[in-house]
């Protein structure tokens, strides 16, 4: 396969992002309005995506050593301290927030304050573990209403937060963090992954007894459907658990979900919000494509030799399709990736979302051997 396009895309990203970061340095973006980044961090510092801008900056810094990215990344990380001090804003998404910011910073510079932030976040994440049900509680109750109604909820996305626990376990030489991460991963394997390889989004356990109660419809089309970003979190999350533990059952699970995902990819290679959504209205989600591609590129490193190519080639097809059809290369527009969707039943669909940009960049960096491995 001719890979010359990857180098071109890499150069276009570097050229565009330098301008984007210069004009948005005081924000923590989530989406764009008329091509201009909003500042989600300014109005909602505890929002789960607030680490991805930092992640982009660390990837850009790692590739270029341009001090602009270092300065802005550290400013972003410090702003997140307001979240660390807000208990209601601390949920299971600490991995998404502090791996691409504080842990990345600590890896690159050895900064002690960054290490402290990340360890505080890991402590909080570990404290969400329900030892009877062996799962990490996903969310706090909305509006701080502590009636316990979400105490038994776990979601597949949490697989991506486990690396914060693996990191803390290694950093502190304290296996408790790893035990918790593995117990959650085993529960997820048992209850989230269906026979056909698809993954459920939300599960409700009895928080008192730990008993599995039922699954709940989430950001996909319906209960029992196949939300593509959830499939992507499972693919990437399980292979990350394999990378950190070397337990082959996690690699096998990641491959099982990836095989299911591959079997559903439409001819266009553009990924819908849900593989089981109706023909109309049919919405797209480029984030699912980018995240699944990142996961498959990791699987390709560890899969048996006769399976490596399928994951590598599929990932490349997904990323090339985004680069050709779903990237906005206009340097006056802030976002890169288009047609991202947060949830099927939300009022808005197919807009820009910061983690679409993040995972697209991460995938290109993987292909260029330029990645700062964040997870
Ligand atoms: N973790 C929430 C989402 O993927 O939308």
Tab-separated table of C-alpha atoms and ligand atoms in Angstrom:
chain	number	residue	atom	x	y	z
A	1	UNK	CA	0.000	0.000	0.000
A	2	UNK	CA	1.354	3.427	-0.972
A	3	UNK	CA	1.702	5.322	2.302
A	4	UNK	CA	2.950	8.621	0.843
A	5	UNK	CA	-0.407	10.180	1.772
A	6	UNK	CA	0.370	9.755	5.497
A	7	UNK	CA	3.371	12.036	5.265
A	8	UNK	CA	1.304	14.642	3.400
A	9	UNK	CA	-1.455	14.484	6.012
A	10	UNK	CA	1.108	14.764	8.801
A	11	UNK	CA	2.578	17.932	7.256
A	12	UNK	CA	-0.886	19.419	6.717
A	13	UNK	CA	-1.788	18.765	10.368
A	14	UNK	CA	1.410	20.460	11.577
A	15	UNK	CA	0.788	23.477	9.376
A	16	UNK	CA	-2.869	23.861	10.378
A	17	UNK	CA	-2.555	23.123	14.114
A	18	UNK	CA	0.183	25.714	14.655
A	19	UNK	CA	-2.286	28.419	13.592
A	20	UNK	CA	-5.206	26.814	15.405
A	21	UNK	CA	-3.306	26.642	18.693
A	22	UNK	CA	-1.942	30.194	18.377
A	23	UNK	CA	-5.449	31.643	18.072
A	24	UNK	CA	-7.123	29.376	20.660
A	25	UNK	CA	-4.494	29.105	23.381
A	26	UNK	CA	-6.761	30.322	26.182
A	27	UNK	CA	-9.534	27.804	25.557
A	28	UNK	CA	-10.273	24.155	26.239
A	29	UNK	CA	-12.379	23.364	23.161
A	30	UNK	CA	-15.125	20.777	22.716
A	31	UNK	CA	-16.684	21.795	19.394
A	32	UNK	CA	-16.779	24.647	16.890
A	33	UNK	CA	-19.375	27.314	16.177
A	34	UNK	CA	-19.043	28.560	12.593
A	35	UNK	CA	-15.549	27.126	12.474
A	36	UNK	CA	-14.406	28.732	15.752
A	37	UNK	CA	-13.581	26.630	18.797
A	38	UNK	CA	-15.830	27.082	21.836
A	39	UNK	CA	-14.333	27.127	25.339
A	40	UNK	CA	-15.912	24.178	27.153
A	41	UNK	CA	-13.300	24.436	29.900
A	42	UNK	CA	-14.370	28.016	30.568
A	43	UNK	CA	-17.972	27.133	31.240
A	44	UNK	CA	-17.805	23.481	32.344
A	45	UNK	CA	-14.367	22.565	33.669
A	46	UNK	CA	-15.480	19.055	34.720
A	47	UNK	CA	-16.638	18.037	31.217
A	48	UNK	CA	-15.252	14.606	30.320
A	49	UNK	CA	-13.533	15.727	27.089
A	50	UNK	CA	-11.402	18.458	28.646
A	51	UNK	CA	-8.210	16.371	28.437
A	52	UNK	CA	-8.182	15.899	24.665
A	53	UNK	CA	-6.999	19.405	23.770
A	54	UNK	CA	-4.076	18.790	26.123
A	55	UNK	CA	-3.513	15.432	24.417
A	56	UNK	CA	-3.309	17.101	21.010
A	57	UNK	CA	-0.829	19.631	22.387
A	58	UNK	CA	1.409	16.937	23.860
A	59	UNK	CA	1.362	14.977	20.578
A	60	UNK	CA	2.237	18.164	18.676
A	61	UNK	CA	4.984	19.006	21.160
A	62	UNK	CA	6.408	15.486	20.980
A	63	UNK	CA	6.584	15.751	17.179
A	64	UNK	CA	7.927	19.311	16.896
A	65	UNK	CA	9.407	20.445	20.246
A	66	UNK	CA	7.749	23.800	19.593
A	67	UNK	CA	7.509	25.479	23.046
A	68	UNK	CA	4.093	26.942	22.163
A	69	UNK	CA	2.514	23.503	22.593
A	70	UNK	CA	4.302	22.857	25.883
A	71	UNK	CA	3.135	26.180	27.362
A	72	UNK	CA	-0.488	25.755	26.294
A	73	UNK	CA	-0.588	22.114	27.426
A	74	UNK	CA	0.587	23.082	30.911
A	75	UNK	CA	-1.954	25.937	31.095
A	76	UNK	CA	-4.686	23.422	30.161
A	77	UNK	CA	-3.526	20.964	32.840
A	78	UNK	CA	-3.474	23.605	35.591
A	79	UNK	CA	-7.018	24.692	34.728
A	80	UNK	CA	-8.181	21.120	35.373
A	81	UNK	CA	-7.213	21.492	39.053
A	82	UNK	CA	-10.625	23.115	39.558
A	83	UNK	CA	-12.074	19.737	38.537
A	84	UNK	CA	-9.773	17.783	40.872
A	85	UNK	CA	-11.124	19.904	43.748
A	86	UNK	CA	-14.759	19.322	42.778
A	87	UNK	CA	-15.931	15.953	44.062
A	88	UNK	CA	-19.192	16.002	42.127
A	89	UNK	CA	-17.190	16.610	38.935
A	90	UNK	CA	-14.921	13.605	39.567
A	91	UNK	CA	-16.370	10.573	37.804
A	92	UNK	CA	-14.889	7.552	36.027
A	93	UNK	CA	-13.560	9.717	33.177
A	94	UNK	CA	-10.395	10.609	35.061
A	95	UNK	CA	-8.375	8.564	32.576
A	96	UNK	CA	-9.654	10.662	29.673
A	97	UNK	CA	-8.877	13.864	31.565
A	98	UNK	CA	-5.545	13.237	33.259
A	99	UNK	CA	-3.758	10.682	31.038
A	100	UNK	CA	-3.504	13.069	28.043
A	101	UNK	CA	-2.601	16.000	30.329
A	102	UNK	CA	-0.842	15.289	33.635
A	103	UNK	CA	0.485	11.789	32.855
A	104	UNK	CA	1.691	12.921	29.426
A	105	UNK	CA	3.376	15.918	31.054
A	106	UNK	CA	5.042	13.718	33.670
A	107	UNK	CA	6.284	11.310	30.989
A	108	UNK	CA	7.805	14.134	28.966
A	109	UNK	CA	9.313	16.352	31.679
A	110	UNK	CA	9.191	14.411	34.973
A	111	UNK	CA	7.209	17.279	36.518
A	112	UNK	CA	6.323	16.393	40.116
A	113	UNK	CA	3.151	18.505	40.269
A	114	UNK	CA	1.828	16.719	37.184
A	115	UNK	CA	2.568	13.354	38.823
A	116	UNK	CA	0.728	14.457	41.959
A	117	UNK	CA	-2.348	15.505	39.946
A	118	UNK	CA	-2.451	12.218	38.077
A	119	UNK	CA	-2.066	10.177	41.275
A	120	UNK	CA	-4.888	12.107	42.958
A	121	UNK	CA	-7.070	11.374	39.938
A	122	UNK	CA	-6.082	7.690	40.066
A	123	UNK	CA	-6.895	7.496	43.794
A	124	UNK	CA	-10.321	8.914	43.070
A	125	UNK	CA	-10.895	6.506	40.173
A	126	UNK	CA	-9.903	3.526	42.333
A	127	UNK	CA	-12.316	4.698	45.027
A	128	UNK	CA	-15.199	4.222	42.561
A	129	UNK	CA	-14.684	0.463	42.554
A	130	UNK	CA	-17.585	-1.593	43.875
A	131	UNK	CA	-15.843	-4.656	45.384
A	132	UNK	CA	-18.995	-6.781	45.537
A	133	UNK	CA	-19.969	-6.251	41.897
A	134	UNK	CA	-16.299	-5.895	40.803
A	135	UNK	CA	-16.977	-2.865	38.604
A	136	UNK	CA	-16.035	0.811	38.555
A	137	UNK	CA	-19.036	3.081	38.982
A	138	UNK	CA	-19.378	5.319	35.917
A	139	UNK	CA	-21.209	8.497	36.836
A	140	UNK	CA	-22.284	10.421	39.870
A	141	UNK	CA	-25.967	11.190	39.990
A	142	UNK	CA	-26.922	14.158	37.863
A	143	UNK	CA	-27.170	17.476	39.724
A	144	UNK	CA	-25.408	16.051	42.767
A	145	UNK	CA	-28.576	14.253	43.852
A	146	UNK	CA	-27.056	11.442	45.953
A	147	UNK	CA	-30.076	9.120	45.896
A	148	UNK	CA	-27.866	6.238	44.780
A	149	UNK	CA	-29.710	5.628	41.528
A	150	UNK	CA	-26.487	5.574	39.488
A	151	UNK	CA	-24.477	3.655	42.085
A	152	UNK	CA	-24.778	0.425	40.075
A	153	UNK	CA	-24.044	1.814	36.609
A	154	UNK	CA	-20.962	0.890	34.610
A	155	UNK	CA	-20.253	1.757	30.963
A	156	UNK	CA	-18.017	0.289	28.268
A	157	UNK	CA	-16.208	3.629	27.817
A	158	UNK	CA	-14.546	3.013	31.198
A	159	UNK	CA	-12.171	0.532	29.543
A	160	UNK	CA	-10.291	3.601	28.299
A	161	UNK	CA	-9.942	4.972	31.839
A	162	UNK	CA	-8.223	1.853	33.211
A	163	UNK	CA	-4.743	2.864	31.951
A	164	UNK	CA	-4.683	5.559	34.652
A	165	UNK	CA	-4.882	2.758	37.222
A	166	UNK	CA	-2.231	0.659	35.467
A	167	UNK	CA	0.016	3.707	35.412
A	168	UNK	CA	-0.555	4.512	39.112
A	169	UNK	CA	0.054	0.873	40.073
A	170	UNK	CA	3.400	0.887	38.290
A	171	UNK	CA	4.362	4.355	39.493
A	172	UNK	CA	3.632	3.573	43.163
A	173	UNK	CA	4.608	-0.115	43.049
A	174	UNK	CA	1.145	-0.712	44.503
A	175	UNK	CA	-0.736	-3.591	42.867
A	176	UNK	CA	-4.124	-2.538	44.299
A	177	UNK	CA	-4.641	-0.226	41.320
A	178	UNK	CA	-3.896	-3.056	38.890
A	179	UNK	CA	-6.168	-5.497	40.763
A	180	UNK	CA	-9.039	-3.027	40.477
A	181	UNK	CA	-8.423	-2.377	36.776
A	182	UNK	CA	-8.263	-6.112	36.003
A	183	UNK	CA	-11.357	-6.925	38.009
A	184	UNK	CA	-13.277	-4.230	36.150
A	185	UNK	CA	-11.937	-5.479	32.795
A	186	UNK	CA	-12.996	-9.044	33.653
A	187	UNK	CA	-16.489	-7.876	34.617
A	188	UNK	CA	-16.687	-5.918	31.367
A	189	UNK	CA	-15.608	-9.010	29.393
A	190	UNK	CA	-18.279	-11.082	31.071
A	191	UNK	CA	-21.216	-8.689	30.891
A	192	UNK	CA	-20.662	-6.138	28.130
A	193	UNK	CA	-19.431	-8.302	25.257
A	194	UNK	CA	-22.143	-10.162	23.393
A	195	UNK	CA	-21.743	-13.526	21.647
A	196	UNK	CA	-21.495	-11.829	18.236
A	197	UNK	CA	-18.615	-9.627	19.437
A	198	UNK	CA	-20.652	-6.435	19.792
A	199	UNK	CA	-20.494	-4.449	23.016
A	200	UNK	CA	-23.336	-3.075	25.124
A	201	UNK	CA	-23.030	0.500	26.312
A	202	UNK	CA	-24.490	0.748	29.838
A	203	UNK	CA	-25.027	-1.951	32.446
A	204	UNK	CA	-26.913	-1.702	35.691
A	205	UNK	CA	-25.730	-3.838	38.611
A	206	UNK	CA	-27.333	-4.073	42.028
A	207	UNK	CA	-24.886	-1.881	43.947
A	208	UNK	CA	-25.681	-3.733	47.217
A	209	UNK	CA	-25.318	-7.335	46.041
A	210	UNK	CA	-23.262	-6.824	42.868
A	211	UNK	CA	-25.771	-8.835	40.869
A	212	UNK	CA	-26.085	-8.078	37.124
A	213	UNK	CA	-29.539	-6.565	36.559
A	214	UNK	CA	-29.799	-5.485	32.917
A	215	UNK	CA	-28.297	-3.344	30.177
A	216	UNK	CA	-29.619	0.120	29.474
A	217	UNK	CA	-29.846	1.898	26.097
A	218	UNK	CA	-27.191	4.592	25.888
A	219	UNK	CA	-25.768	6.903	23.230
A	220	UNK	CA	-26.595	4.526	20.381
A	221	UNK	CA	-29.900	3.959	18.626
A	222	UNK	CA	-31.675	1.747	21.153
A	223	UNK	CA	-31.429	-0.876	23.836
A	224	UNK	CA	-29.757	-3.910	22.245
A	225	UNK	CA	-28.196	-1.900	19.414
A	226	UNK	CA	-24.539	-1.372	18.597
A	227	UNK	CA	-23.277	2.142	19.282
A	228	UNK	CA	-20.126	2.405	17.213
A	229	UNK	CA	-18.101	4.587	19.575
A	230	UNK	CA	-18.839	2.061	22.316
A	231	UNK	CA	-17.475	-0.680	20.036
A	232	UNK	CA	-14.401	1.490	19.462
A	233	UNK	CA	-13.858	2.087	23.201
A	234	UNK	CA	-14.035	-1.687	23.710
A	235	UNK	CA	-11.553	-2.421	20.903
A	236	UNK	CA	-9.019	0.125	22.105
A	237	UNK	CA	-9.693	-0.334	25.827
A	238	UNK	CA	-9.240	-4.110	25.875
A	239	UNK	CA	-6.038	-4.040	23.838
A	240	UNK	CA	-4.702	-1.413	26.260
A	241	UNK	CA	-5.491	-3.725	29.160
A	242	UNK	CA	-3.539	-6.399	27.298
A	243	UNK	CA	-0.587	-4.057	26.755
A	244	UNK	CA	-0.475	-3.216	30.476
A	245	UNK	CA	-1.074	-6.736	31.867
A	246	UNK	CA	-0.078	-9.173	29.090
A	247	UNK	CA	-3.224	-11.192	29.879
A	248	UNK	CA	-4.137	-12.719	26.524
A	249	UNK	CA	-7.872	-12.802	27.317
A	250	UNK	CA	-7.925	-9.017	26.901
A	251	UNK	CA	-6.232	-9.184	23.508
A	252	UNK	CA	-8.676	-11.909	22.429
A	253	UNK	CA	-11.622	-9.774	23.556
A	254	UNK	CA	-10.295	-6.743	21.728
A	255	UNK	CA	-9.884	-8.843	18.568
A	256	UNK	CA	-13.392	-10.277	18.945
A	257	UNK	CA	-14.957	-6.795	19.046
A	258	UNK	CA	-12.649	-5.609	16.251
A	259	UNK	CA	-13.700	-8.564	14.059
A	260	UNK	CA	-17.335	-7.679	14.677
A	261	UNK	CA	-16.612	-4.002	13.875
A	262	UNK	CA	-14.789	-4.927	10.657
A	263	UNK	CA	-17.696	-7.129	9.555
A	264	UNK	CA	-20.051	-4.111	9.844
A	265	UNK	CA	-17.976	-1.458	8.033
A	266	UNK	CA	-19.959	-0.104	5.076
A	267	UNK	CA	-18.483	0.074	1.595
A	268	UNK	CA	-17.994	3.834	1.975
A	269	UNK	CA	-15.762	3.188	5.062
A	270	UNK	CA	-17.678	6.011	6.749
A	271	UNK	CA	-18.861	4.855	10.160
A	272	UNK	CA	-22.461	5.328	11.317
A	273	UNK	CA	-23.371	6.283	14.889
A	274	UNK	CA	-24.837	2.817	15.404
A	275	UNK	CA	-24.333	-0.302	13.305
A	276	UNK	CA	-28.003	-1.103	13.987
A	277	UNK	CA	-29.490	2.327	13.317
A	278	UNK	CA	-32.377	2.539	10.834
A	279	UNK	CA	-31.768	3.621	7.241
A	280	UNK	CA	-33.341	6.963	8.102
A	281	UNK	CA	-32.368	9.033	9.901
A	282	UNK	CA	-28.851	7.671	9.512
A	283	UNK	CA	-26.106	9.673	11.180
A	284	UNK	CA	-22.358	9.357	10.952
A	285	UNK	CA	-19.686	9.428	13.646
A	286	UNK	CA	-16.114	9.949	12.485
A	287	UNK	CA	-14.861	9.654	16.072
A	288	UNK	CA	-15.782	5.960	16.138
A	289	UNK	CA	-13.704	5.404	13.005
A	290	UNK	CA	-10.663	7.216	14.423
A	291	UNK	CA	-10.798	5.494	17.836
A	292	UNK	CA	-11.359	2.027	16.336
A	293	UNK	CA	-8.437	2.622	13.974
A	294	UNK	CA	-6.144	3.527	16.886
A	295	UNK	CA	-7.199	0.325	18.664
A	296	UNK	CA	-6.677	-1.811	15.562
A	297	UNK	CA	-3.200	-0.365	14.996
A	298	UNK	CA	-2.313	-1.538	18.499
A	299	UNK	CA	-3.917	-4.967	17.977
A	300	UNK	CA	-1.867	-5.364	14.791
A	301	UNK	CA	1.320	-5.265	16.899
A	302	UNK	CA	0.272	-8.229	19.070
A	303	UNK	CA	-2.160	-10.344	17.025
A	304	UNK	CA	-1.002	-13.699	15.612
A	305	UNK	CA	0.975	-13.209	12.380
A	306	UNK	CA	-1.831	-14.415	10.118
A	307	UNK	CA	-4.225	-11.807	11.618
A	308	UNK	CA	-2.016	-8.718	11.822
A	309	UNK	CA	-2.666	-7.485	8.299
A	310	UNK	CA	-6.440	-7.326	8.568
A	311	UNK	CA	-6.270	-4.969	11.559
A	312	UNK	CA	-3.492	-2.852	10.080
A	313	UNK	CA	-5.151	-2.557	6.670
A	314	UNK	CA	-8.598	-1.799	8.097
A	315	UNK	CA	-7.181	0.888	10.370
A	316	UNK	CA	-5.376	2.484	7.441
A	317	UNK	CA	-8.543	2.431	5.307
A	318	UNK	CA	-10.556	4.084	8.073
A	319	UNK	CA	-7.972	6.803	8.626
A	320	UNK	CA	-7.402	7.456	4.920
A	321	UNK	CA	-11.158	7.825	4.472
A	322	UNK	CA	-11.289	10.443	7.237
A	323	UNK	CA	-8.282	12.238	5.731
A	324	UNK	CA	-9.824	12.257	2.229
A	325	UNK	CA	-13.470	12.866	3.023
A	326	UNK	CA	-13.956	14.106	6.564
A	327	UNK	CA	-11.061	16.462	7.298
A	328	UNK	CA	-11.373	20.192	6.981
A	329	UNK	CA	-7.977	21.380	5.782
A	330	UNK	CA	-8.972	25.062	5.692
A	331	UNK	CA	-6.484	26.668	8.077
A	332	UNK	CA	-8.949	29.403	9.087
A	333	UNK	CA	-11.343	26.765	10.469
A	334	UNK	CA	-10.424	25.480	13.933
A	335	UNK	CA	-11.514	21.856	13.795
A	336	UNK	CA	-9.943	19.114	11.731
A	337	UNK	CA	-12.412	16.217	11.689
A	338	UNK	CA	-16.037	16.627	10.671
A	339	UNK	CA	-19.262	14.643	11.057
A	340	UNK	CA	-18.814	13.549	14.635
A	341	UNK	CA	-21.865	12.676	16.722
A	342	UNK	CA	-22.130	12.555	20.515
A	343	UNK	CA	-25.329	10.467	20.665
A	344	UNK	CA	-27.923	9.202	18.198
A	345	UNK	CA	-30.892	10.809	19.972
A	346	UNK	CA	-29.269	14.179	20.683
A	347	UNK	CA	-30.807	17.127	18.836
A	348	UNK	CA	-27.532	17.825	16.969
A	349	UNK	CA	-25.508	15.434	14.819
A	350	UNK	CA	-22.466	15.445	12.569
A	351	UNK	CA	-20.472	18.339	13.963
A	352	UNK	CA	-16.870	18.670	15.097
A	353	UNK	CA	-15.826	17.137	18.428
A	354	UNK	CA	-12.380	17.551	19.918
A	355	UNK	CA	-11.715	13.851	20.490
A	356	UNK	CA	-12.305	13.261	16.769
A	357	UNK	CA	-9.332	15.543	16.125
A	358	UNK	CA	-7.343	13.957	18.953
A	359	UNK	CA	-7.705	10.322	17.853
A	360	UNK	CA	-7.212	11.188	14.183
A	361	UNK	CA	-3.905	12.862	15.068
A	362	UNK	CA	-2.966	9.950	17.319
A	363	UNK	CA	-3.621	7.494	14.469
A	364	UNK	CA	-1.530	9.515	12.001
A	365	UNK	CA	1.250	9.775	14.594
A	366	UNK	CA	1.124	5.988	15.071
A	367	UNK	CA	1.483	5.498	11.325
A	368	UNK	CA	4.396	7.969	11.239
A	369	UNK	CA	6.074	6.460	14.327
A	370	UNK	CA	5.769	9.875	15.984
A	371	UNK	CA	3.359	9.013	18.786
A	372	UNK	CA	3.769	9.936	22.410
A	373	UNK	CA	2.097	6.856	23.873
A	374	UNK	CA	-0.438	8.380	26.224
A	375	UNK	CA	-2.551	5.435	27.380
B	1	LIG	N1	-17.453	8.623	26.915
B	1	LIG	C1	-18.613	9.248	26.381
B	1	LIG	C2	-18.685	9.189	24.919
B	1	LIG	O1	-17.971	8.455	24.265
B	1	LIG	O2	-19.494	9.929	24.375
